[in-house]
PDB file of C-alpha atoms in Angstrom:
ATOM      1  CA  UNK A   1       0.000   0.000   0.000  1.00  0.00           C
ATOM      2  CA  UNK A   2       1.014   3.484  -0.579  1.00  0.00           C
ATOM      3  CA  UNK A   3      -0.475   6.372   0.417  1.00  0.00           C
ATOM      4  CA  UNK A   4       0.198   9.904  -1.579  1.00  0.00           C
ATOM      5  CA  UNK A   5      -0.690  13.706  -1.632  1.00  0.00           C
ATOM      6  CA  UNK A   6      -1.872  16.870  -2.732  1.00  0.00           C
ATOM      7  CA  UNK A   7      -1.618  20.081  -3.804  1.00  0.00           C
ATOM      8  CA  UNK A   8       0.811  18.595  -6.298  1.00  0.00           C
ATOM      9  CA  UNK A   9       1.188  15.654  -8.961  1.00  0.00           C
ATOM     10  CA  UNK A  10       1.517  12.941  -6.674  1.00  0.00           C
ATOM     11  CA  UNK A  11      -2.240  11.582  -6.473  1.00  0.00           C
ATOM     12  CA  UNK A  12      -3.216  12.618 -10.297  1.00  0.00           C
ATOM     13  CA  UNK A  13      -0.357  10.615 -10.915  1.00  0.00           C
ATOM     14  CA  UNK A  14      -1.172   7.603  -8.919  1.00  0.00           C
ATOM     15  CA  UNK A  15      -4.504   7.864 -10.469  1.00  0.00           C
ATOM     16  CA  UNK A  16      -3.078   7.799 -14.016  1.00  0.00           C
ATOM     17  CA  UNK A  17      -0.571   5.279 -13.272  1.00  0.00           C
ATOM     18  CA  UNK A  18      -3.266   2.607 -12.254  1.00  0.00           C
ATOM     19  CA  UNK A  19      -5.776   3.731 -15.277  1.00  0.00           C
ATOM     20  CA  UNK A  20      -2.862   3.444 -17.858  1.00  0.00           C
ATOM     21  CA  UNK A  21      -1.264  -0.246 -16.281  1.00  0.00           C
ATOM     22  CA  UNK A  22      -4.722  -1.691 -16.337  1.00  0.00           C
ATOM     23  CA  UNK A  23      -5.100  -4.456 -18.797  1.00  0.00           C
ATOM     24  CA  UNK A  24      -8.685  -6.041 -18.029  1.00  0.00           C
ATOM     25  CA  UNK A  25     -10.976  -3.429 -16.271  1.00  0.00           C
ATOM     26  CA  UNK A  26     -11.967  -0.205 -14.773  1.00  0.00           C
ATOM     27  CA  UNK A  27     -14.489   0.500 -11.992  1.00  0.00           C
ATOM     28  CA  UNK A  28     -14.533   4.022 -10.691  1.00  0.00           C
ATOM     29  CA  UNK A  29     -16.792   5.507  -8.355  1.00  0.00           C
ATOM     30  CA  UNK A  30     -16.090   9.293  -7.863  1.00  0.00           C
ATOM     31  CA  UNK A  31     -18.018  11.929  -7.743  1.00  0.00           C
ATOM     32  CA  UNK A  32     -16.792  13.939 -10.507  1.00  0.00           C
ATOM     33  CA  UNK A  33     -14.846  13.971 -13.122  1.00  0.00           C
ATOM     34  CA  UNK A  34     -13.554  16.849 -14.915  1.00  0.00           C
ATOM     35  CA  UNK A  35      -9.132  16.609 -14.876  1.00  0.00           C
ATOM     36  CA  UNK A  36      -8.909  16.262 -18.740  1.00  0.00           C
ATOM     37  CA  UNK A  37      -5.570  14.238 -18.221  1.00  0.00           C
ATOM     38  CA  UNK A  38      -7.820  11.756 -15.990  1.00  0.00           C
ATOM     39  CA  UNK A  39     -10.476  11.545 -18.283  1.00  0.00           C
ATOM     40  CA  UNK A  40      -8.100  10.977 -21.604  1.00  0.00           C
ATOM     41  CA  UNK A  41      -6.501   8.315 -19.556  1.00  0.00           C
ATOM     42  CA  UNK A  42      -9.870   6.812 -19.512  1.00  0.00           C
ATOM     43  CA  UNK A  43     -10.933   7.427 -22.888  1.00  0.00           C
ATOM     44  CA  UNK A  44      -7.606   5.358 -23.809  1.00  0.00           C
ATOM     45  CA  UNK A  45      -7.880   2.295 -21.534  1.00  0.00           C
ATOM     46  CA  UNK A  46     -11.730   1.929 -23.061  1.00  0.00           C
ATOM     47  CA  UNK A  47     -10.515   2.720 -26.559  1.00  0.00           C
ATOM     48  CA  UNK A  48      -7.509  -0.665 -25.562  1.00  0.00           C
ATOM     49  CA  UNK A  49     -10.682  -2.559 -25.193  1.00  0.00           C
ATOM     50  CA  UNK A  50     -10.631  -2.149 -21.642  1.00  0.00           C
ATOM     51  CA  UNK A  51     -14.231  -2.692 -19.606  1.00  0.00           C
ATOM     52  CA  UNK A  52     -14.365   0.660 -18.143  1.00  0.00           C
ATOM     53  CA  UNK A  53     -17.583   1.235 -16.101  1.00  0.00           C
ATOM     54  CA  UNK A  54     -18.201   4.927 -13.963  1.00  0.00           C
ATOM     55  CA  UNK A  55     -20.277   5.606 -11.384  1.00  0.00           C
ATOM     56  CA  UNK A  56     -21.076   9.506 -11.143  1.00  0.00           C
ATOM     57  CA  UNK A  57     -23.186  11.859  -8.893  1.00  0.00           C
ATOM     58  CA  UNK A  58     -26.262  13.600 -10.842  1.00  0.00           C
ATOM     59  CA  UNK A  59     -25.353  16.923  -9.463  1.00  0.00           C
ATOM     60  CA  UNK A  60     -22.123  17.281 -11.000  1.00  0.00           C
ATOM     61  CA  UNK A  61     -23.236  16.365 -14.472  1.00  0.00           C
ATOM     62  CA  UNK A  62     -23.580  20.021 -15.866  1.00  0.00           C
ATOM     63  CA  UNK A  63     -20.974  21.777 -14.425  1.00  0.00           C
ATOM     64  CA  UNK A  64     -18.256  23.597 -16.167  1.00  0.00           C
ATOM     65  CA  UNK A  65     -15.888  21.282 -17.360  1.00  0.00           C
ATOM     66  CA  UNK A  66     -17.183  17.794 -16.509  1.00  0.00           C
ATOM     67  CA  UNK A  67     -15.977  14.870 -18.385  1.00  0.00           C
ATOM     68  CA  UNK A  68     -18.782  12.567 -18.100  1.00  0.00           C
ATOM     69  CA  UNK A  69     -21.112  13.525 -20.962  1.00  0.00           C
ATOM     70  CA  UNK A  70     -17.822  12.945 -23.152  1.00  0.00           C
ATOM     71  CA  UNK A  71     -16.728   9.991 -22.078  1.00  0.00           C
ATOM     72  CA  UNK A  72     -20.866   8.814 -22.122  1.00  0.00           C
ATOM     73  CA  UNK A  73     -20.982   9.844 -25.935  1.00  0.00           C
ATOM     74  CA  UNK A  74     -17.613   7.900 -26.304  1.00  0.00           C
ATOM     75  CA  UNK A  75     -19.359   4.510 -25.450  1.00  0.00           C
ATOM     76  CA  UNK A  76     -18.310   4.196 -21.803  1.00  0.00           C
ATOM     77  CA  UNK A  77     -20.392   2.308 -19.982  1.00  0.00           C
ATOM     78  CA  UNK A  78     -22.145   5.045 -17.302  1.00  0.00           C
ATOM     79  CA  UNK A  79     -24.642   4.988 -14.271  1.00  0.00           C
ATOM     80  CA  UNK A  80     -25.570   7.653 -11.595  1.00  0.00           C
ATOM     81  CA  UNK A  81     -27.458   8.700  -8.728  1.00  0.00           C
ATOM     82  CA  UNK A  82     -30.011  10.431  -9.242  1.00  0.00           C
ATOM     83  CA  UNK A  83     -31.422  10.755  -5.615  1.00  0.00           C
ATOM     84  CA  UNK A  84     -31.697  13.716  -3.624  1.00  0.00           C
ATOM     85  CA  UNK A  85     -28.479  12.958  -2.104  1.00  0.00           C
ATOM     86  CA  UNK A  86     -25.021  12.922  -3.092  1.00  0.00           C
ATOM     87  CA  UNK A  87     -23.086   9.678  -4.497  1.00  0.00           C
ATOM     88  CA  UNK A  88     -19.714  10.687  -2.882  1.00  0.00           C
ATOM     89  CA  UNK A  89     -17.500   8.135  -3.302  1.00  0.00           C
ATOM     90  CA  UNK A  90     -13.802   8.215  -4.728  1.00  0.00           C
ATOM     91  CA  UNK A  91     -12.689   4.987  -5.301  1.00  0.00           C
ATOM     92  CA  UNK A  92     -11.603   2.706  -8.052  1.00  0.00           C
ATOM     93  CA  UNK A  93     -10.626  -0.972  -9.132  1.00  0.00           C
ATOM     94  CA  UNK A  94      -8.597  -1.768 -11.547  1.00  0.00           C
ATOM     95  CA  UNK A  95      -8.470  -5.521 -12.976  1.00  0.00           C
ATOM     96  CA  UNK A  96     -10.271  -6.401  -9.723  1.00  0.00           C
ATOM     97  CA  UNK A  97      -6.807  -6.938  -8.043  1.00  0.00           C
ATOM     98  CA  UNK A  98      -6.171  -2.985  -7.350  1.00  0.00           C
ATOM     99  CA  UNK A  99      -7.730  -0.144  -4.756  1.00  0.00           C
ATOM    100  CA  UNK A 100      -7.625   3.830  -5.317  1.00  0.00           C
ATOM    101  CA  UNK A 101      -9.344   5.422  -2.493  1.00  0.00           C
ATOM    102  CA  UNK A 102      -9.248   8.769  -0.939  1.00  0.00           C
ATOM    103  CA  UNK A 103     -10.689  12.276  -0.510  1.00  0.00           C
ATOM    104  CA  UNK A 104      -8.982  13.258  -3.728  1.00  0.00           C
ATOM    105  CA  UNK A 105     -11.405  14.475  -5.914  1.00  0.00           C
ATOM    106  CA  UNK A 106     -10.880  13.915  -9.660  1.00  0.00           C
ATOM    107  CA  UNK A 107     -10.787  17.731 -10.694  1.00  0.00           C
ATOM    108  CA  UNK A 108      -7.996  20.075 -11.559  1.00  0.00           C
ATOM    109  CA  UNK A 109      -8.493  22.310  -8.235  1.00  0.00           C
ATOM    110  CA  UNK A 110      -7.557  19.237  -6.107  1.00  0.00           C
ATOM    111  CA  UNK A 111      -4.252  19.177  -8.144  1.00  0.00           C
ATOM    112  CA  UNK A 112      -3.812  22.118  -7.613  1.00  0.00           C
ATOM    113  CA  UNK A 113      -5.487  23.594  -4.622  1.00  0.00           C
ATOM    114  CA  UNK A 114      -7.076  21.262  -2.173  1.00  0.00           C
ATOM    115  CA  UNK A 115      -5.334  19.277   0.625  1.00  0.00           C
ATOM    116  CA  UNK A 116      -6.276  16.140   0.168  1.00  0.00           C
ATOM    117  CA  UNK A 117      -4.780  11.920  -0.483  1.00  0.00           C
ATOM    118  CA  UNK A 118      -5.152   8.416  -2.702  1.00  0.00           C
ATOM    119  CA  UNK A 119      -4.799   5.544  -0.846  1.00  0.00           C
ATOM    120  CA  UNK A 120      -3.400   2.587  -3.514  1.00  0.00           C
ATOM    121  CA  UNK A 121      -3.481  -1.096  -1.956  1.00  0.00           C
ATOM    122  CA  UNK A 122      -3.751  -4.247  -3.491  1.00  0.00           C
ATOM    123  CA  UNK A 123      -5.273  -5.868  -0.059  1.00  0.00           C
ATOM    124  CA  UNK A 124      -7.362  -8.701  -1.337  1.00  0.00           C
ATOM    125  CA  UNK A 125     -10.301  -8.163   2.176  1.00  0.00           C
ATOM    126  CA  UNK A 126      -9.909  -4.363   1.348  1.00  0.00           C
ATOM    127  CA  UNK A 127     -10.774  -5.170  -2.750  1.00  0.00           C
ATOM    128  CA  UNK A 128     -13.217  -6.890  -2.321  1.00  0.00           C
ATOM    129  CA  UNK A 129     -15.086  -4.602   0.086  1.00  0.00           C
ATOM    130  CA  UNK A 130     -14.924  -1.915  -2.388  1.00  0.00           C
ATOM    131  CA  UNK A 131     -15.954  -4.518  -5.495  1.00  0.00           C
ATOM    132  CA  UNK A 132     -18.981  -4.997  -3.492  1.00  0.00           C
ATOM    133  CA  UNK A 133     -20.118  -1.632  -3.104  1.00  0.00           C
ATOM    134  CA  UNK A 134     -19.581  -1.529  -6.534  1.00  0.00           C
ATOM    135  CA  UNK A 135     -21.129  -4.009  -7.700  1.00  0.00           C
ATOM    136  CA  UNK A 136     -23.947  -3.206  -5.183  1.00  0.00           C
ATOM    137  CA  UNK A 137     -24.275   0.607  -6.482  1.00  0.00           C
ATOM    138  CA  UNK A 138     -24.347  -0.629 -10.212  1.00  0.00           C
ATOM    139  CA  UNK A 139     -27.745  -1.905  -9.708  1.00  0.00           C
ATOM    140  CA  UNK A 140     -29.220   0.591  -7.871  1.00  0.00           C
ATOM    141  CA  UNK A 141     -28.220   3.722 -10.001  1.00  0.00           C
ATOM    142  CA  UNK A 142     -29.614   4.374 -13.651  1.00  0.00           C
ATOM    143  CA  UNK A 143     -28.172   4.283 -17.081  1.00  0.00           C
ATOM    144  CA  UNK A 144     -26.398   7.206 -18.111  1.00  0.00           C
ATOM    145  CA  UNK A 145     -27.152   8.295 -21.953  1.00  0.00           C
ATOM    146  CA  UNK A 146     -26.242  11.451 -22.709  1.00  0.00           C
ATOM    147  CA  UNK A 147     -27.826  11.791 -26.266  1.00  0.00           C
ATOM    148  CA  UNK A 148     -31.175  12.234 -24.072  1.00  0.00           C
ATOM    149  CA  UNK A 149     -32.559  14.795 -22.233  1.00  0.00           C
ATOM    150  CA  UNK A 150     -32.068  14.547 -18.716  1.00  0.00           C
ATOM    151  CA  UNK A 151     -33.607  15.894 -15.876  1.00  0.00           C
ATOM    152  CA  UNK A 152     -32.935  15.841 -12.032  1.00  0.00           C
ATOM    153  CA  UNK A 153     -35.568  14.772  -9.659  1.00  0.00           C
TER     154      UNK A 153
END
């Protein structure tokens, strides 16, 4: 396990170095996307023929600079939450076999700005509490398209 930092490159890096070393899968569960370098990383890994799957909160859709409605339109595989609460999570798996977790949220401000940490571990009990979630939060959120309207509830 490793454990890294920001303001700086240290956790966009992490993040990019377990996107781009994937060879099987990606499930992330953050709420928010909109780092362009994170978000052509994914692009890349889905356009490898990677299984890339995102969980996303409904709320952050729209804003300024969000990279979910691109990747969407790209073919990636999306679902969110569209409750009246907030899907908060920041977490991925990669091939099953790794862990990103942490505060860090996937946006250029926490590179830059923010104070926060990734967490990388390849713990198989720590895994496989995350795949559940997951896998749990999968079925209970809704398809993602962005070629239709959508609107919040």
């Amino acid at each position: 396990s490793k454990a890294y930092f920001s303001p700086g490159e240290e956790c966009r890096d992490a993040i990019l170095q377990q996107i781009n070393s994937a060879v099987k899968s990606l499930k992330i569960c953050v709420f928010t996307i909109s780092d362009d370098q994170i978000a052509r990383s994914i692009l890349l890994a889905h356009q490898k023929g990677i299984d890339v799957k995102i969980l996303s909160d409904n709320d952050k859709l729209y804003d300024m600079g969000s990279d979910i409605g691109t990747l969407s339109r790209e073919g990636i595989e999306i679902r969110i939450d569209n409750t009246p609460n907030h899907m908060h999570h920041k977490f991925m798996i990669a091939d099953g076999e790794h862990l990103l977790t942490g505060s860090y949220n996937w946006t250029n401000s926490a590179a830059r700005y923010n104070h926060e940490n990734v967490l990388v571990s390849n713990h198989a009990g720590l895994v496989k509490s995350f795949q559940d979630e997951f896998d749990k939060l999968w079925q209970q959120m809704e398809v993602f398209e962005q070629q239709k309207p959508y609107h919040r509830n």
